Amino acid sequence: MSLPHTLLGLLKYKPNTGYNIKTAFASSINFFWEVSLPQIYRTLNSMETRGWLDSDIEHQDGRPSKKIYRITPEGDREFAQWLEQAPEAVKPKDELLVKLFFGGFMDHQTLTGHIKDRRNKAEQFLKSAGEIIPPSVREYADKADAGQDIPFWLLTLDLGRRRAQMTIEWCDETLRILEKNNRKKEES
Amino acid sequence: MSLPHTLLGLLKYKPNTGYNIKTAFASSINFFWEVSLPQIYRTLNSMETRGWLDSDIEHQDGRPSKKIYRITPEGDREFAQWLEQAPEAVKPKDELLVKLFFGGFMDHQTLTGHIKDRRNKAEQFLKSAGEIIPPSVREYADKADAGQDIPFWLLTLDLGRRRAQMTIEWCDETLRILEKNNRKKEES
DNA sequence: AGTATATATATGCGTATGTATATATTAACT
DNA sequence: AGTTAATATATACATACGCATATATATACT
């Protein structure tokens, strides 16, 4: 459970609304942590109950009122303490791997189709990681007055890039082996 | 949601008990999908309610009775249909990346400590992937009469190996950059 | 002799999360 | 003129999942 702490981190840069935080996610953390808007609202709400956040309502003409959350001293302490703790291990849950595991029950075309899809997604990510993400990260950093943290953000992006590259290589090698095994099977 | 389908796949090899399926996980799918024992029991139960499984009780002297689940024709159809569907995208949720993202709020030692831990885990996995996993996979394949599926299982293992290798390289490069930036900061 | 581990199934409780839906207005597009 | 997207918050419902606990016995370890 670290969504609350992720939100604490973003609110440390500046007070913000749930809606705005969602757009902040979209241009940064979203690449390694997907969150929906209702989830953000619910979490902010429970964080306020726990005393980690305060909020002010800002009325607007025509638009719905904004609820601007601010981190409290308790929230600040909680965040600092969380950063110290050893991060939870990643729990990989990869449906493609399960299907490949049961590849013996599938026909060749369907299985290789799934793997080609994965390869395409990785390639698309590589493109956006090179062209789209870094500018949008810089844009968000400006908005949040967090320019000094860009180096850290680019390091997280670098892992995404390496992961995508690795995925492409694994897909190619896997497809090669599956084709080879399939030819053998058809011959016999 | 694909745990039910994963269980269907394992039960296609042969009827089995929840307890035994857990040990089957431990020597194969567990490397890319962690599941607890209560979760398996609960899922098997709901699958039986849905008509995907049947079960027989086998009484034993001294030991608790075994509940042996068997896949039904409905379960079989469900599994075949699931294999055809495009696999869900992986939703990465990596706490280390969040902490690195907020690296500006941490001291250098703590952050690099977290990254070194990640590197150690990847190295341990590489060792077990080379020495321990393949034999245990083969052992399970024998037990499940699934020798012909070993090639697929080794392909999933190969992704784990590549991921670990990539992780090590990223950790090394990240540590290098963090050290460099830290030296600059201390000089100024 | 006492403790831990393996075998075997299961419930309870709390949290996390996905999807759908409700509400309200403005701007932009077709 | 009508539809969609963007701005802004929130609830309802269902599923998934982690962790603790209950029960019962045999074996292995210290």
XYZ file of C-alpha atoms in Angstrom, chain B residues 48-169:
122
model
C -17.030 -25.069 -8.302
C -20.073 -22.872 -7.628
C -19.786 -21.499 -11.163
C -19.763 -25.043 -12.517
C -16.199 -25.011 -13.860
C -15.081 -27.710 -11.417
C -16.329 -30.892 -9.750
C -14.818 -32.372 -6.613
C -14.443 -35.682 -4.786
C -13.547 -36.147 -1.145
C -10.835 -38.722 -0.473
C -10.697 -39.875 3.152
C -7.317 -40.666 4.651
C -6.251 -42.276 7.944
C -4.672 -39.827 10.346
C -4.511 -37.012 7.771
C -7.280 -34.518 6.897
C -9.466 -35.578 3.994
C -8.423 -34.435 0.542
C -10.768 -32.510 -1.707
C -9.814 -33.398 -5.250
C -10.983 -30.952 -7.916
C -11.662 -32.015 -11.481
C -12.301 -29.739 -14.473
C -15.804 -29.963 -16.036
C -16.677 -29.561 -19.741
C -17.858 -26.016 -18.953
C -14.517 -25.320 -17.288
C -12.758 -26.701 -20.316
C -14.683 -24.433 -22.697
C -14.070 -21.443 -20.447
C -10.328 -22.125 -20.399
C -10.071 -22.556 -24.176
C -11.954 -19.323 -24.727
C -9.784 -17.453 -22.227
C -6.595 -18.556 -23.974
C -7.838 -16.929 -27.189
C -8.444 -13.533 -25.588
C -5.750 -10.863 -25.658
C -3.857 -10.958 -22.347
C -4.391 -8.033 -19.999
C -1.619 -5.471 -20.023
C 0.824 -5.682 -17.127
C 0.127 -3.045 -14.514
C 3.486 -2.326 -13.008
C 3.412 -1.104 -9.432
C 6.946 -0.557 -8.303
C 7.458 1.112 -4.945
C 11.185 1.506 -5.510
C 10.483 3.667 -8.562
C 8.135 5.874 -6.537
C 10.833 6.365 -3.910
C 13.418 7.112 -6.579
C 10.964 9.563 -8.166
C 10.902 11.388 -4.818
C 14.650 10.974 -4.382
C 14.966 14.727 -3.821
C 13.341 14.291 -0.415
C 15.711 11.507 0.680
C 19.290 11.394 1.788
C 21.766 9.796 -0.571
C 22.596 6.777 1.603
C 18.991 5.660 2.069
C 18.166 5.905 -1.614
C 21.238 4.056 -2.824
C 20.610 1.451 -0.108
C 17.173 0.729 -1.583
C 18.644 0.371 -5.057
C 21.401 -1.944 -3.839
C 18.740 -4.153 -2.226
C 16.950 -4.396 -5.546
C 20.207 -5.337 -7.230
C 20.868 -8.073 -4.676
C 17.445 -9.580 -5.190
C 17.915 -9.651 -8.940
C 21.275 -11.357 -8.506
C 19.785 -13.969 -6.199
C 17.062 -14.656 -8.742
C 19.630 -15.111 -11.501
C 21.378 -17.726 -9.384
C 18.203 -19.648 -8.580
C 16.994 -19.321 -12.177
C 20.144 -21.098 -13.327
C 20.527 -23.721 -10.628
C 17.321 -24.357 -8.771
C 14.365 -23.563 -11.000
C 14.939 -25.711 -14.103
C 15.274 -28.971 -12.111
C 12.196 -28.175 -10.024
C 10.268 -27.318 -13.175
C 11.184 -30.666 -14.695
C 10.259 -32.440 -11.493
C 6.827 -30.820 -11.518
C 6.343 -31.613 -15.195
C 6.956 -35.289 -14.425
C 4.462 -35.243 -11.582
C 1.838 -33.570 -13.772
C 2.536 -35.648 -16.891
C 3.312 -32.430 -18.745
C 6.755 -33.190 -20.139
C 5.819 -31.907 -23.570
C 5.119 -28.442 -22.123
C 8.576 -27.890 -20.625
C 9.722 -25.777 -23.618
C 6.945 -23.267 -22.904
C 7.819 -23.166 -19.217
C 11.457 -22.495 -19.971
C 10.453 -19.562 -22.201
C 8.647 -17.931 -19.283
C 11.690 -18.534 -17.130
C 13.841 -16.887 -19.783
C 11.885 -13.642 -19.431
C 12.525 -13.709 -15.680
C 16.221 -14.159 -16.326
C 16.360 -11.298 -18.821
C 14.389 -9.069 -16.487
C 16.815 -9.760 -13.653
C 19.790 -9.080 -15.911
C 18.247 -5.797 -17.092
C 17.519 -4.814 -13.495
C 21.138 -5.329 -12.494
C 22.364 -3.180 -15.366
